[in-house]
mmCIF file of C-alpha atoms in Angstrom:
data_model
loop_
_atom_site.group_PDB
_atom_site.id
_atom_site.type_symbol
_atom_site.label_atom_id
_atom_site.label_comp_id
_atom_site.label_asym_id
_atom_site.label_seq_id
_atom_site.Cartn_x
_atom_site.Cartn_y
_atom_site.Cartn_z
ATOM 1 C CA UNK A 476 -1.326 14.924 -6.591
ATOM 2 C CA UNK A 477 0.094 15.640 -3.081
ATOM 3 C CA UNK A 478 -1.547 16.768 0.034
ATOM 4 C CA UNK A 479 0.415 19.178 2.078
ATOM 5 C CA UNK A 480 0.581 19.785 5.669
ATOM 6 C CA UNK A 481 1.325 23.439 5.785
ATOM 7 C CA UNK A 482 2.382 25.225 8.808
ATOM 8 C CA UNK A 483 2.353 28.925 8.835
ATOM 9 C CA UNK A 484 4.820 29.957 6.930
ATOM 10 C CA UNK A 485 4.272 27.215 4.228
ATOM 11 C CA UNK A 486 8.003 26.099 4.650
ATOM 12 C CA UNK A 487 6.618 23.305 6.401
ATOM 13 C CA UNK A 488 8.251 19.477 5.024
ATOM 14 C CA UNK A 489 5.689 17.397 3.624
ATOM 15 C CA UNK A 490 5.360 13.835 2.060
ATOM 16 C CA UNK A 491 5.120 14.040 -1.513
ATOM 17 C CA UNK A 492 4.258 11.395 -3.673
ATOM 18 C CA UNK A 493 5.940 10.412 -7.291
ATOM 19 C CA UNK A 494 3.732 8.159 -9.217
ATOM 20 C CA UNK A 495 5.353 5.650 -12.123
ATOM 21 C CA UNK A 496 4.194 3.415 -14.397
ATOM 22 C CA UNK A 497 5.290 -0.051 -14.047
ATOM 23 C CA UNK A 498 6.580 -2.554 -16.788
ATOM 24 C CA UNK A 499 6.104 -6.453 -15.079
ATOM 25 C CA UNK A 500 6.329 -9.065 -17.499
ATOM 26 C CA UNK A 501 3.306 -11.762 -17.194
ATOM 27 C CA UNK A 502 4.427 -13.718 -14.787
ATOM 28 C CA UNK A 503 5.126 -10.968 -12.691
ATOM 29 C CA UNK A 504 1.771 -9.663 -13.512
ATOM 30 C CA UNK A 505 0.326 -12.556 -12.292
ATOM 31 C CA UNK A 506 1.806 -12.428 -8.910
ATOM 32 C CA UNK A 507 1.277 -8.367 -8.324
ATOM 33 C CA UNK A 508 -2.226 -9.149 -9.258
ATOM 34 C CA UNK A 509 -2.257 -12.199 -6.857
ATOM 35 C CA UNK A 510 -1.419 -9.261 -3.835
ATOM 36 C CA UNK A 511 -3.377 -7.318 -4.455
ATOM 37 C CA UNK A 512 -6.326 -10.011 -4.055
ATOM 38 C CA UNK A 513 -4.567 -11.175 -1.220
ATOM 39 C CA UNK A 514 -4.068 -7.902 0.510
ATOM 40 C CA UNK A 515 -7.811 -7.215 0.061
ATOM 41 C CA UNK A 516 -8.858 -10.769 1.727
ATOM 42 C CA UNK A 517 -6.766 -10.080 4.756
ATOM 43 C CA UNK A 518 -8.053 -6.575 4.785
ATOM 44 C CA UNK A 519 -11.862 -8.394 4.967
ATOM 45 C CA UNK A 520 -10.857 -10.944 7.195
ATOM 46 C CA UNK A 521 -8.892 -8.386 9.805
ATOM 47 C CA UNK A 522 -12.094 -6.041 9.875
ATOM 48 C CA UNK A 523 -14.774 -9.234 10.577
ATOM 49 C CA UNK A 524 -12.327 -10.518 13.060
ATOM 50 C CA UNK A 525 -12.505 -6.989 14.396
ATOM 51 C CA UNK A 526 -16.365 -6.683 14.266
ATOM 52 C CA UNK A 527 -16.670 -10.349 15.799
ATOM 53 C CA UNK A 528 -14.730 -9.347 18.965
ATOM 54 C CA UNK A 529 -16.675 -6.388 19.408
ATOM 55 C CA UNK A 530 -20.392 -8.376 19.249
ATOM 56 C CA UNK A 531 -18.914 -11.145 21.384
ATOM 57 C CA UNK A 532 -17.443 -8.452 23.700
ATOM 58 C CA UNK A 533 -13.970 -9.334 23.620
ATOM 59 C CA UNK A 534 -11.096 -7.636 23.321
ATOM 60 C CA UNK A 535 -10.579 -7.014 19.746
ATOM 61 C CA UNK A 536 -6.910 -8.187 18.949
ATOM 62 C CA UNK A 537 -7.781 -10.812 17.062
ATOM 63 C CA UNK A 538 -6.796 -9.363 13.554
ATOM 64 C CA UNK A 539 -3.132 -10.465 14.496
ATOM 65 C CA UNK A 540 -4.007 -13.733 15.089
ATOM 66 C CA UNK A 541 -6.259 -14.343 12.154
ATOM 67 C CA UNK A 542 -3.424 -13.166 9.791
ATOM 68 C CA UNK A 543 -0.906 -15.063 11.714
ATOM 69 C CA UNK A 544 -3.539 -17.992 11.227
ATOM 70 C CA UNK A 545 -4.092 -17.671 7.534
ATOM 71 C CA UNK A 546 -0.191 -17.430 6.898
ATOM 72 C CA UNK A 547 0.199 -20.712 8.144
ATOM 73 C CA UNK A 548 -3.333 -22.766 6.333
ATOM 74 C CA UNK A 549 -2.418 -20.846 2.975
ATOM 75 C CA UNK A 550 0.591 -20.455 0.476
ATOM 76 C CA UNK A 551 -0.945 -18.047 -1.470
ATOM 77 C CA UNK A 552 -1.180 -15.606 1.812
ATOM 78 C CA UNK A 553 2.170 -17.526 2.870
ATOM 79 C CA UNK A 554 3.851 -15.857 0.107
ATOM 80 C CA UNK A 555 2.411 -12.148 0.617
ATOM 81 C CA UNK A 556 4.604 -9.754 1.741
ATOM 82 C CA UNK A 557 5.159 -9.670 5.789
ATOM 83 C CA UNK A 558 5.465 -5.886 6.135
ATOM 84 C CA UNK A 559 2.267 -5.091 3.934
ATOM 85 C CA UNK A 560 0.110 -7.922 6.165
ATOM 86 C CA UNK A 561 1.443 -5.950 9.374
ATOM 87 C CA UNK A 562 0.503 -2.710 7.935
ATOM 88 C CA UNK A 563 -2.826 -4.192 6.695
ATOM 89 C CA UNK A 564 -3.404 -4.786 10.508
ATOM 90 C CA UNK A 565 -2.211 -1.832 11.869
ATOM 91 C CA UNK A 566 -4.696 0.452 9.114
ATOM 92 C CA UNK A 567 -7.863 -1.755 10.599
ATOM 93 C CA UNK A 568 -6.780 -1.249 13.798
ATOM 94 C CA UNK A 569 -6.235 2.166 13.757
ATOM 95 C CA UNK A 570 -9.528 2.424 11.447
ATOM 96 C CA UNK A 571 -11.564 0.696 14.440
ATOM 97 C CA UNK A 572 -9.702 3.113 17.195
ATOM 98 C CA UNK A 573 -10.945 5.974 15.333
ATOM 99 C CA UNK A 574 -14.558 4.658 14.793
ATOM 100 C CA UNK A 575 -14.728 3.790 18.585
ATOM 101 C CA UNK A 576 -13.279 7.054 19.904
ATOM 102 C CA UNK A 577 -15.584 9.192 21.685
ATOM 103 C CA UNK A 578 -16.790 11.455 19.254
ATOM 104 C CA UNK A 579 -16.890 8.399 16.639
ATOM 105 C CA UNK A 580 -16.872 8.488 12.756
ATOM 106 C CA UNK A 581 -20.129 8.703 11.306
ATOM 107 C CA UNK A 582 -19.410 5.379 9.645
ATOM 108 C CA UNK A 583 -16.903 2.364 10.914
ATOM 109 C CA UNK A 584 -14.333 0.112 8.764
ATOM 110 C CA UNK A 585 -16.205 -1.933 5.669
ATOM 111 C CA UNK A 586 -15.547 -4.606 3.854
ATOM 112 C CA UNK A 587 -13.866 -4.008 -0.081
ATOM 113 C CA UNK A 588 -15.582 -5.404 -2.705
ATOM 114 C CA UNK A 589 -14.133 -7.719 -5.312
ATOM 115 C CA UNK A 590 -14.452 -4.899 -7.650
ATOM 116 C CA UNK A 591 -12.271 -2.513 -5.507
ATOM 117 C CA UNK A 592 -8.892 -1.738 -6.794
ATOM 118 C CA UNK A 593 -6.267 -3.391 -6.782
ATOM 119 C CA UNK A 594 -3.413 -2.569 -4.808
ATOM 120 C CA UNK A 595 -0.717 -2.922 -1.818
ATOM 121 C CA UNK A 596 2.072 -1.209 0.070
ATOM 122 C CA UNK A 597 5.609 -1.584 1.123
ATOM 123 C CA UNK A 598 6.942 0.311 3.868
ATOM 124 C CA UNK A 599 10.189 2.452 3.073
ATOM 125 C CA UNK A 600 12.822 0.030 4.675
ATOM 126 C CA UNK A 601 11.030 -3.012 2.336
ATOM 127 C CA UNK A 602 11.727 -0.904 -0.652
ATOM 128 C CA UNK A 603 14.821 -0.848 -2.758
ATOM 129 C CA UNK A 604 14.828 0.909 -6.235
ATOM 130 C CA UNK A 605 18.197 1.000 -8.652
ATOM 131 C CA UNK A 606 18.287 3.361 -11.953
ATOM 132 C CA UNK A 607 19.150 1.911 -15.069
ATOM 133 C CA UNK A 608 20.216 3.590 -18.433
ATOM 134 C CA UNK A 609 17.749 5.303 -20.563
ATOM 135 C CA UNK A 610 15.129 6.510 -18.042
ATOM 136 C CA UNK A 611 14.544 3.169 -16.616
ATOM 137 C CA UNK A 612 14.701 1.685 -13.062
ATOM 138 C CA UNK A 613 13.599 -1.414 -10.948
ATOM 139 C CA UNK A 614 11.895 -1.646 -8.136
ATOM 140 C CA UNK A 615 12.153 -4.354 -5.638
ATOM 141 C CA UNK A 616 8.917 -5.980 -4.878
ATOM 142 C CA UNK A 617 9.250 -9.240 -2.189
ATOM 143 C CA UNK A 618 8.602 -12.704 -4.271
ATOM 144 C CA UNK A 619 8.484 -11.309 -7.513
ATOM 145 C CA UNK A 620 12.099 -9.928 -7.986
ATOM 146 C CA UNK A 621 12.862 -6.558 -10.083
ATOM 147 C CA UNK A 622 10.100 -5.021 -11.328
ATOM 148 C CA UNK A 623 11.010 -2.196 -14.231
ATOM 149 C CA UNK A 624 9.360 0.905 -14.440
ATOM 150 C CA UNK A 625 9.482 4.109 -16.548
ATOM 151 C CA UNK A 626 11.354 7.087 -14.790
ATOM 152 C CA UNK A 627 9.920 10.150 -16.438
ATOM 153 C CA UNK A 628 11.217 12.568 -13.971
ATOM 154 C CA UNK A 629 13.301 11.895 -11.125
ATOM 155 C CA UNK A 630 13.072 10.662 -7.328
ATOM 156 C CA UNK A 631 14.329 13.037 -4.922
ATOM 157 C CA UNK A 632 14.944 12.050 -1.648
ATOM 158 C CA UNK A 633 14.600 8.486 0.008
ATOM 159 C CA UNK A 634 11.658 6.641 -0.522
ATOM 160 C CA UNK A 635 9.550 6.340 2.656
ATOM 161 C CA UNK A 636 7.254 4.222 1.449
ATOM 162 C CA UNK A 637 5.660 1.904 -1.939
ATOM 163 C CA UNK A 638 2.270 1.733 -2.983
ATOM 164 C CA UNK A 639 1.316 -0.322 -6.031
ATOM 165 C CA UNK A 640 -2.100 -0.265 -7.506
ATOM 166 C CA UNK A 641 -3.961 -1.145 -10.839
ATOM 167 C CA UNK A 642 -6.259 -0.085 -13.247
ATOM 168 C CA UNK A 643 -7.404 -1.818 -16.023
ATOM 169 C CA UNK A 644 -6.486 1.228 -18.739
ATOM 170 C CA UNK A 645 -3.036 2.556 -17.554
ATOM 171 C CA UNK A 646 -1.691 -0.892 -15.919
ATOM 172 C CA UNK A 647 0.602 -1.355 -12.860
ATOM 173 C CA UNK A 648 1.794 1.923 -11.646
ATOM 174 C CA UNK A 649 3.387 2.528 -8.628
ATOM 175 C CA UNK A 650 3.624 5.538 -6.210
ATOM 176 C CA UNK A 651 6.435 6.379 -3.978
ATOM 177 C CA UNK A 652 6.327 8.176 -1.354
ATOM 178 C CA UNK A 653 9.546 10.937 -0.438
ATOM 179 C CA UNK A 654 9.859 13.450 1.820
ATOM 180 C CA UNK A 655 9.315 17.000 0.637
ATOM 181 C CA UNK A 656 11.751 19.868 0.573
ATOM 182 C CA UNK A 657 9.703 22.503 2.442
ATOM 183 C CA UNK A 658 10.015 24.587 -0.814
ATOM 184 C CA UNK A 659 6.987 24.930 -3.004
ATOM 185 C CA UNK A 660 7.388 26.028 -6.939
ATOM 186 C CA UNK A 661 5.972 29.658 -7.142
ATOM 187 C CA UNK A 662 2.523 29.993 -8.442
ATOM 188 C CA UNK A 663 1.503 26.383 -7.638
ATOM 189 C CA UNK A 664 -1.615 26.466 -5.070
ATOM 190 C CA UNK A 665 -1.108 24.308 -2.037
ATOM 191 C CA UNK A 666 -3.949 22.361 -0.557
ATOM 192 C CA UNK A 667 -4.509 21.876 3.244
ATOM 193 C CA UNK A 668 -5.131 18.559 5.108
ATOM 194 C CA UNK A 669 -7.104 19.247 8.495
#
């Protein structure tokens, strides 16, 4: 499930990710679903701000200021979670840096389609998790509250970052990612990341 960077003696640390299913009740439900719809409008609005700036010849920081703009007109954006709209920004900009660099991608940033998954992330220092008995824990999720979800194995580490995301057969699930422990279980074939 986890890509590795490997080093050369493949005792290189890596980010490994732990994925659980979620348990929101409806109303809850309602509201996850609501980000992710929101995360993928500001996602579609950042990368047309982006391509506007670059056919009017401007310089193209106006993803900020478009998701700065929409926080204010809308409650339903108003109500998204700060940290994911910054990192929403920050993965178009980036994506437009890379498409732009000299020897440029073969394709740049698109727009998502309303059929695209559902999903959004929380940085590591938004994220706060608490075990509860029976193989149960919550997960902290900004304007929604606790969030319960089914610990089938555990969570080693501290969590570095949240990424929730759903599919119509399995539901919610949620994947967190923690830092690896450099040691890898005999047998198990590591894959590279260029």
């Amino acid at each position: 499930m986890a890509k590795r960077k490997t080093g050369g003696g493949g005792s290189a640390k890596a980010n490994v990710g732990r994925r659980y299913r979620l348990e929101p009740t409806p109303a809850q439900h309602e509201v996850l679903r609501g980000f992710g719809h929101t995360r993928r409008y500001l996602y579609n609005a950042c990368v047309w701000a982006w391509l506007l700036a670059i056919d009017l010849g401007v310089r193209p920081d106006a993803s900020r200021v478009v998701v700065d703009e929409l926080r204010e007109c809308f409650d339903w954006v108003r109500i998204f979670p700060s940290q994911t709209a910054n990192e929403i920004v920050r993965v178009v900009e980036r994506a437009f840096a890379n498409w732009m660099d000299p020897a440029p991608a073969k394709a740049g940033p698109v727009c998502e389609k309303p059929g695209a998954r559902l999903r959004f992330s929380l940085p590591g220092q938004a994220t706060e998790l608490r075990h509860l008995p029976r193989k149960s824990s919550e997960v902290w999720v900004p304007n929604v509250g606790w969030v319960r979800l089914r610990r089938h194995r555990a969570l080693p580490g501290v969590v570095t970052n949240a990424t929730f995301s759903y599919s119509p057969p399995s539901g919610w699930e949620v994947a967190f990612g923690v830092p690896g422990s450099g040691q890898h279980p005999p047998g198990r074939v590591e894959s590279t990341v260029a």
